Coordinates of C-alpha atoms and ligand atoms in Angstrom, one line a residue:
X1 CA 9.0 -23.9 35.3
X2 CA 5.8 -25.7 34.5
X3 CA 4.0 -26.0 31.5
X4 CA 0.8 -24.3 32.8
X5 CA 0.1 -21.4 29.8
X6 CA -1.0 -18.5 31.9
X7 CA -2.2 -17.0 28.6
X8 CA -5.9 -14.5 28.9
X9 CA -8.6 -16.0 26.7
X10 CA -10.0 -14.0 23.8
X11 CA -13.6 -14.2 23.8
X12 CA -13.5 -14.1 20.1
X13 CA -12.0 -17.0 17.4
X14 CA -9.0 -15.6 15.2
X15 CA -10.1 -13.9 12.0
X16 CA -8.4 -14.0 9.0
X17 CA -4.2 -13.9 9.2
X18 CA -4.0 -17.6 8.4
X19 CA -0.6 -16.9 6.6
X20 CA 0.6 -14.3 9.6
X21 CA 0.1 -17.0 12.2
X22 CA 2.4 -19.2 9.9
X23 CA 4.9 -16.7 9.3
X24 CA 5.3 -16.5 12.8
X25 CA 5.2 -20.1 13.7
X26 CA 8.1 -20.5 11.2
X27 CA 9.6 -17.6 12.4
X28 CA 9.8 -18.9 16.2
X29 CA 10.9 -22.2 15.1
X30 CA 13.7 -21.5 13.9
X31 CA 14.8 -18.0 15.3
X32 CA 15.7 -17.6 18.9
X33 CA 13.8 -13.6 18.7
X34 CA 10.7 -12.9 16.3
X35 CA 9.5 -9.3 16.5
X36 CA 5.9 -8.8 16.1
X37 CA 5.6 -5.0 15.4
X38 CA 2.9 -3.1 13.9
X39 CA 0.8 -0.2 14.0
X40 CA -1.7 1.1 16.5
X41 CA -4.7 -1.8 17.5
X42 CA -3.6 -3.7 13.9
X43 CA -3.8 -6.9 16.2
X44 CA -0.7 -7.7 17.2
X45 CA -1.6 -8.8 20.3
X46 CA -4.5 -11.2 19.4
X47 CA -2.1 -13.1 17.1
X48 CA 0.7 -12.8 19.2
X49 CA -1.8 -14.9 21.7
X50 CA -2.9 -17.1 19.1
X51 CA 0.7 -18.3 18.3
X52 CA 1.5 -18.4 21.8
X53 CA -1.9 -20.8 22.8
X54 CA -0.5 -23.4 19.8
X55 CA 3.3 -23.4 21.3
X56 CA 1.4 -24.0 24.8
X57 CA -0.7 -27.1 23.0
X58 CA 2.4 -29.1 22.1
X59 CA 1.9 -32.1 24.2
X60 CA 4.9 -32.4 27.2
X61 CA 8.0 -34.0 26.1
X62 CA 7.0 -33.9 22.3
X63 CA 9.0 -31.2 19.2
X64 CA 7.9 -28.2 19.4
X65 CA 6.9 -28.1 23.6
X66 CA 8.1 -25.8 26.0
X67 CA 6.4 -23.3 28.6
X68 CA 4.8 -20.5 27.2
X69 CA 5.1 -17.2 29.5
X70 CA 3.1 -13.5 28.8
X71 CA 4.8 -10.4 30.2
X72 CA 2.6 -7.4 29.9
X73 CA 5.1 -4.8 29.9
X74 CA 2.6 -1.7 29.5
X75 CA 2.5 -0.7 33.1
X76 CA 6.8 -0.6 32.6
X77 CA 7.8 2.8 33.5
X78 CA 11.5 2.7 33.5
X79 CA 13.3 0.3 31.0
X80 CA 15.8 -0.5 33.6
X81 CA 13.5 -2.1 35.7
X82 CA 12.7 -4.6 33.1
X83 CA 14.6 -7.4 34.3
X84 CA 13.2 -7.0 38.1
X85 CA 9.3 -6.5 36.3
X86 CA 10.3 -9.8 34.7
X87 CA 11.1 -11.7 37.3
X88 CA 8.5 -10.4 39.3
X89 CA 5.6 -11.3 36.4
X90 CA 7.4 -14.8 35.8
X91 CA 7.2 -15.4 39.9
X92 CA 10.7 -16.2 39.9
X93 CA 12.5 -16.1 43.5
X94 CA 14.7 -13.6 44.7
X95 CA 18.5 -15.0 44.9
X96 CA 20.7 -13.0 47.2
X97 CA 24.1 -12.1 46.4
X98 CA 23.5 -12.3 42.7
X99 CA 22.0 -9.3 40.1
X100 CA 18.5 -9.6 39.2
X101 CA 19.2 -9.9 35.5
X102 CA 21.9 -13.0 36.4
X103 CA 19.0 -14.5 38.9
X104 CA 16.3 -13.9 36.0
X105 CA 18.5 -15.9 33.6
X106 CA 18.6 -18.4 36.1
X107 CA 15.2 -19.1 36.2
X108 CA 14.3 -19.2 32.5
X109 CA 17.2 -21.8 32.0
X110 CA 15.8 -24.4 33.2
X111 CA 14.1 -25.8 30.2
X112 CA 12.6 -24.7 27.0
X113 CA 11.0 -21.5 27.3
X114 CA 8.7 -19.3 24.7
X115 CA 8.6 -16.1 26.5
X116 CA 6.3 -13.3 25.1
X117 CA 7.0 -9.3 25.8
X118 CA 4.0 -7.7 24.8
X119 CA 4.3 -3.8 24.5
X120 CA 8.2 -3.8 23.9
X121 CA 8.1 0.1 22.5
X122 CA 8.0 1.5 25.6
X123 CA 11.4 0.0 26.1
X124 CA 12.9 2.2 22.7
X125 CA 15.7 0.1 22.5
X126 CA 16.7 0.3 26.1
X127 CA 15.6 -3.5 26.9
X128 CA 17.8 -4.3 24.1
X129 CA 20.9 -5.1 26.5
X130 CA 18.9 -7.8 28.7
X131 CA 16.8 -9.4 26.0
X132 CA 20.3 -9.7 24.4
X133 CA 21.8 -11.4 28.1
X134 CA 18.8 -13.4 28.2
X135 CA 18.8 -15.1 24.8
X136 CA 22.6 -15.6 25.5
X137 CA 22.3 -17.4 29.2
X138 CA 19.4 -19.3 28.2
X139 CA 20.4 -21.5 25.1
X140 CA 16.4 -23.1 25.4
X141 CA 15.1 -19.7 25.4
X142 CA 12.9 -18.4 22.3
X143 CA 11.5 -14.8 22.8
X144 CA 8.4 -13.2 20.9
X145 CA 8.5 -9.2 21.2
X146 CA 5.4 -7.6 20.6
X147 CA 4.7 -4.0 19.9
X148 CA 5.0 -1.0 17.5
X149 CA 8.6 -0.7 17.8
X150 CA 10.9 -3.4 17.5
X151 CA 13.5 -4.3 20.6
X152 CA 16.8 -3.0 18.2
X153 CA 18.7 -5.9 18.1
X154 CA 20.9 -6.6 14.8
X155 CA 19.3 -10.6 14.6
X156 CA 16.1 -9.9 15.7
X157 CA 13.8 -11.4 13.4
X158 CA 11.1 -8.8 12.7
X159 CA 7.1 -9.6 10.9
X160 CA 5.2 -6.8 10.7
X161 CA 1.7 -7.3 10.7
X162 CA -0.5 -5.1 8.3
X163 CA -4.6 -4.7 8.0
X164 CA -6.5 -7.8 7.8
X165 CA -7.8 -9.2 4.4
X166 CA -10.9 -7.6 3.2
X167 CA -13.3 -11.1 3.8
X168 CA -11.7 -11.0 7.6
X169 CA -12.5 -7.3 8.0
X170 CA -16.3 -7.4 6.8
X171 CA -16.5 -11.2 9.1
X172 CA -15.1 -9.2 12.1
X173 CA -17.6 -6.2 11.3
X174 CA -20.2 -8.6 11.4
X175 CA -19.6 -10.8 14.2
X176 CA -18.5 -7.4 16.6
X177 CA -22.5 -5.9 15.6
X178 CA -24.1 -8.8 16.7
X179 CA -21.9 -9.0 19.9
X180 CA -23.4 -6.0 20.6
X181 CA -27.1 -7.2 20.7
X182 CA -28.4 -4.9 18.0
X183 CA -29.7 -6.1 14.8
X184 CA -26.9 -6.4 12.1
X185 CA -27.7 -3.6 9.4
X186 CA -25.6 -5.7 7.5
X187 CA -28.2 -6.6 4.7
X188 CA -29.0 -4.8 1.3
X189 CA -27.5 -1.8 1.0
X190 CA -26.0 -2.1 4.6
X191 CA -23.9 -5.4 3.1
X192 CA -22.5 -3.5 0.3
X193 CA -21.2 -0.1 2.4
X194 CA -19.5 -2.5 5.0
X195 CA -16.5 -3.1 2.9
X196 CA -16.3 0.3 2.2
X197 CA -16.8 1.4 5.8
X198 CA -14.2 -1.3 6.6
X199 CA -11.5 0.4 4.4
X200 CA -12.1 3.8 5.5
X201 CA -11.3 2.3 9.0
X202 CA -8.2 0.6 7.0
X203 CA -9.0 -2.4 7.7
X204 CA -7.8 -1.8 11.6
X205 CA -9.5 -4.5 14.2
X206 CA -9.7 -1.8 16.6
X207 CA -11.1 0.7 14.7
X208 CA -13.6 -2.3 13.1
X209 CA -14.6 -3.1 16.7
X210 CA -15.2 0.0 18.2
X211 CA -17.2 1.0 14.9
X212 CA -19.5 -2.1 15.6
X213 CA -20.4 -0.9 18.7
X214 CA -21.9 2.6 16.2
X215 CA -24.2 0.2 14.3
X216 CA -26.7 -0.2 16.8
X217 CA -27.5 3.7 16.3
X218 CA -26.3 4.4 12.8
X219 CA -26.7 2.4 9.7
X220 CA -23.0 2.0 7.9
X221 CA -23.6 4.8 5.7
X222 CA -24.1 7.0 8.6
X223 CA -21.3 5.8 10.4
X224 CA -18.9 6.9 7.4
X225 CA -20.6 10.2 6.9
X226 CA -19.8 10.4 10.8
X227 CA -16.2 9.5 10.5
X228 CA -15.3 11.7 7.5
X229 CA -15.8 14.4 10.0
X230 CA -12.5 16.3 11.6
X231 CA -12.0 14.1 14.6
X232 CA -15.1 11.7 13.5
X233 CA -12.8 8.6 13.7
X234 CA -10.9 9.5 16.5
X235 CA -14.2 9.8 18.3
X236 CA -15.1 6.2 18.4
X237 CA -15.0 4.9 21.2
X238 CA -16.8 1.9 23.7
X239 CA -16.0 -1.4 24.9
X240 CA -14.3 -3.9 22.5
X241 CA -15.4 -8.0 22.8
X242 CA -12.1 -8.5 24.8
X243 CA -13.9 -5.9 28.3
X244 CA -10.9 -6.2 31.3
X245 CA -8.9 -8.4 29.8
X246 CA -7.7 -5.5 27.2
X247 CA -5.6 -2.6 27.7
X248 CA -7.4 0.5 28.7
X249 CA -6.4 2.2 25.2
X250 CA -8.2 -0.4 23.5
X251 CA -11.6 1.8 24.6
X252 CA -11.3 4.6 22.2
X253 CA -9.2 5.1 19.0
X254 CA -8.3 8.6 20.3
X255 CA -6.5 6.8 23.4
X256 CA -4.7 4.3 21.2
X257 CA -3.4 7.0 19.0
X258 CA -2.0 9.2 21.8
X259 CA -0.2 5.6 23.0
X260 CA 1.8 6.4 20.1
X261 CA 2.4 10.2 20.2
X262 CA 3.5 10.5 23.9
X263 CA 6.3 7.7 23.3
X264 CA 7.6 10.2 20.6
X265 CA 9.9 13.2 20.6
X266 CA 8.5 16.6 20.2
X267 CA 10.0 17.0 16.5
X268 CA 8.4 12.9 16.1
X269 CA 5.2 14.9 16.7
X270 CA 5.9 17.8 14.4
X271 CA 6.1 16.2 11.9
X272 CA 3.6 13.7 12.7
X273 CA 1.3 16.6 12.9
X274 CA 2.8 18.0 9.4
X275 CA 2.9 15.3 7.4
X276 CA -1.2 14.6 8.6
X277 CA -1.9 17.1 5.8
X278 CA 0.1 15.5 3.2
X279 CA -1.8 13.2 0.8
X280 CA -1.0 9.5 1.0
X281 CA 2.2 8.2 -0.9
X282 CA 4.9 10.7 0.1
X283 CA 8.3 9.9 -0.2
X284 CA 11.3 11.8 2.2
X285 CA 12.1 14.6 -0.2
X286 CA 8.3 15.7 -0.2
X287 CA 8.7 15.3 3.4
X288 CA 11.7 17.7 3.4
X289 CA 9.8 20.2 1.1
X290 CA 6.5 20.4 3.0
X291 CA 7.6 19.6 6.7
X292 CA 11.0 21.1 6.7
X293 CA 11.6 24.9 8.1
X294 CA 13.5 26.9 11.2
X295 CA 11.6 24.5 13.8
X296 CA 12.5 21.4 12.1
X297 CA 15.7 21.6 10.1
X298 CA 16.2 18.8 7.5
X299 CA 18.6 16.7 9.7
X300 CA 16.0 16.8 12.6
X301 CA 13.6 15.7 10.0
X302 CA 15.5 13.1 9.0
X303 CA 15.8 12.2 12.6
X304 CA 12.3 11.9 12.9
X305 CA 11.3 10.3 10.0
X306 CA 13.3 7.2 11.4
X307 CA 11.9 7.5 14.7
X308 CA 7.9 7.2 13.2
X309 CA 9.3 4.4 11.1
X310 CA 10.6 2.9 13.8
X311 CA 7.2 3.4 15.8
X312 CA 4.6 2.1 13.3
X313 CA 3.5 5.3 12.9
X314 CA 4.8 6.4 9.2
X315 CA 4.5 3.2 7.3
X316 CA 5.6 1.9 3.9
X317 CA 3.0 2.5 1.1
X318 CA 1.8 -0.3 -1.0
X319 CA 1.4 1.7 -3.7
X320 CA 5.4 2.2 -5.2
X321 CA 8.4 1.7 -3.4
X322 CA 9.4 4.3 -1.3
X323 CA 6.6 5.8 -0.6
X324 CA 4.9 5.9 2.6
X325 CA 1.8 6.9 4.7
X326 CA 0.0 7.7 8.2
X327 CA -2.9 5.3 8.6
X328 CA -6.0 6.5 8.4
X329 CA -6.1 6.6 12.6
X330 CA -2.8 8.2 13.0
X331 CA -3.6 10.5 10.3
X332 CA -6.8 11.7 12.0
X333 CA -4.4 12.1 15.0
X334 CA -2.1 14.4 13.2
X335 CA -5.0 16.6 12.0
X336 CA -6.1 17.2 15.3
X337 CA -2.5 17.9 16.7
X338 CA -2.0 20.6 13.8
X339 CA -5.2 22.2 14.7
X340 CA -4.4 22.2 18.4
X341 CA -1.0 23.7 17.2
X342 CA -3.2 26.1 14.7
X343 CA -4.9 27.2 17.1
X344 CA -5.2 31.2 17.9
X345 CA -3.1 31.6 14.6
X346 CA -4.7 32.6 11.2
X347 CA -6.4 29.9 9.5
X348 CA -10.1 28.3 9.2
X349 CA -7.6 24.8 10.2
X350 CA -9.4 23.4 6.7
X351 CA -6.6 21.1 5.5
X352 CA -6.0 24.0 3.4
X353 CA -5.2 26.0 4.8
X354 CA -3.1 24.0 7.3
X355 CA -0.8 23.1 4.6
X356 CA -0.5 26.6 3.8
X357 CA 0.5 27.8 6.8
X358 CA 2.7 24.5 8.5
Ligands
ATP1 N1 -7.7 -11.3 13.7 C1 -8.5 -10.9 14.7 N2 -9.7 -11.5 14.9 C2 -10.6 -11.0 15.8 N3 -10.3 -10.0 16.6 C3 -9.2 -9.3 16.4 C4 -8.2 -9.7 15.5 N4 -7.2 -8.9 15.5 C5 -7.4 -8.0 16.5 N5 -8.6 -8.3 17.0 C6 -9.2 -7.5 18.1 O1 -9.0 -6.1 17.8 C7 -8.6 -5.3 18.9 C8 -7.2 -4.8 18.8 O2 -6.3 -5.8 18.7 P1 -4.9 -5.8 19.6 O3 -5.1 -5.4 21.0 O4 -4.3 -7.2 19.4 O5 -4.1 -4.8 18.8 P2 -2.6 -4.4 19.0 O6 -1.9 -4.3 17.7 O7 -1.9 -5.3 20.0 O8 -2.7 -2.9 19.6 P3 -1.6 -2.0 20.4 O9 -0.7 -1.4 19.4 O10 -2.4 -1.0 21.1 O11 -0.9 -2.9 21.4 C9 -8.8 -6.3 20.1 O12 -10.1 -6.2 20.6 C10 -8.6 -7.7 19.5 O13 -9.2 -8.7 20.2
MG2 MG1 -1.1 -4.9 21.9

């Protein structure tokens, strides 16, 4: 296997996440599986890249070198095929008379390898058994997972990546408006509101970007007056910087969102959808008392609950231990799947009267 990197060019420089590119440096240097997870557009893949183009820069025959390879695993239907989709991706040849998984670990043993699977939730656990093979058959092998759930492994070695820092947010902000060709309504009053118009987006690179593309038409304050509205943030949509070379989900936050909700189970969504309504910093037993009832029994709940913490899609609040959230995108998300679920029942769908009545 050559050295050749293979790896799709961001148009943009890395902002910010200085310390989460070394974490994860650290983390593939001394673990054979690091797990990149994180929520929906947090940036997972742009660092993922990032740590992947410095592995690729080791000069040939020095510490630290080895061929990089990217698997995009989004158009991966049927977790079973992932060892024939890999082979296929890594251009490996066909060996008759042997499995495709034993033929695949053929192929990647012939050297030092850094092998990158980026959109591992759509495997739920069930590439688990051949990134397991792999790592065994392959003693040269390192493998960087990427995605909102982790592989489920017991040694996998998991960072998860958060929001950006607030200096990297506003700098992305920026950079994204005058990408656009419009004048950057980023000065008096428009320089103070973008921190605040970065936070109400959480501080999400997605959500920044496809805000930036708003600024040409709305000043800041606009734009949040815009996405306070029901469905205001799922609404934003447009092209981000990266054009082709991103996932077609990357065009809208409402698309990214539903990435997440169809990969969960119907009483993932429920409560998804239930727990929308709940102000930030619930712990499980408020879960139980709000979200709980004949349609979701506690230990379905419970279920659940695992299965959105497993997905990026409840996450741990900073704010006290134990306490959790939906991001602001997911939350939005949740609103709008109550309503839908609201709908033709009694209610004005206020979050009122949502809570009320679900
Ligand atoms: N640190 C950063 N600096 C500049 N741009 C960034 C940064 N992080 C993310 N972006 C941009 O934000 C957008 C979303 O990032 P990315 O696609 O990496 O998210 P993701 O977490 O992989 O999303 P998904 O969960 O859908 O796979 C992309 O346009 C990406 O280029
Ligand atoms: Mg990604």
């Amino acid at each position: 296997m050559d050295h050749a990197p293979h790896l799709p060019d961001p148009l943009d420089g890395l902002l910010g996440r200085a310390d989460e590119l070394r974490a994860l440096r650290r983390g593939l240097a001394r673990e054979r599986l690091v797990t990149l997870t994180g929520t929906a557009g947090i940036g997972k893949t742009r660092l993922a890249l990032a740590a992947a183009a410095t592995a690729a820069g080791s000069p040939a025959g020095g510490p630290g070198a080895r061929a990089v390879r990217l698997v995009d695993l989004d158009g991966l239907l049927d977790a079973d095929l992932l060892a024939c989709t890999l082979s296929r991706a890594l251009g490996l040849p066909d060996r008759p008379g042997i499995s495709e998984l034993a033929s695949l670990g053929l192929g990647l043993a012939a050297g030092p390898v850094l092998l990158v699977l980026d959109g591992c939730e759509r495997l739920a656990g069930r590439g688990a058994a051949t990134v397991q093979y792999l790592l065994g058959a392959c003693p040269e092998l390192n493998i960087l997972a990427v995605g909102r759930r982790a592989v489920g492994l017991a040694h996998e070695h998991e960072i998860v990546l958060g929001p950006l820092a607030e200096g990297a947010a506003t700098a992305l902000l920026a950079l994204r408006a005058r990408r656009q060709g419009t004048p950057l309504p980023l000065r008096g009053s428009g320089r103070s509101d973008a921190l605040p118009l970065c936070h109400l987006l959480d501080r999400n690179p997605l959500a920044i970007g496809l805000a930036a593309v708003q600024l040409g038409e709305l000043s800041p304050r606009r734009l949040m007056a815009e996405i306070a509205r029901p469905s205001g943030l799922l609404a934003l949509q447009g092209r981000t910087a990266g054009g082709e070379a991103e996932p077609a989900r990357n065009r809208s936050l409402r698309a990214s969102a539903e990435w997440s909700h169809d990969l969960c189970t119907e009483s993932e969504q429920l409560l998804w959808a239930r727990l929308s309504v709940v102000p930030a910093g619930f712990d499980r037993a408020e879960a139980h008392r709000t979200c709980a009832d004949e349609l979701l029994p506690g230990h379905r709940l419970d279920t659940a609950w695992e299965g959105l913490l497993d997905g990026s899609v409840l996450l741990a609040d900073t704010v006290g231990r134990g306490r959790y959230r939906l991001p602001a995108l997911l939350r939005a998300y949740g609103r709008e799947q109550l309503r839908r679920l609201a709908a033709g029942r009694h209610g004005d769908g206020s979050a009122e009267s949502l809570r009320s009545h679900y």
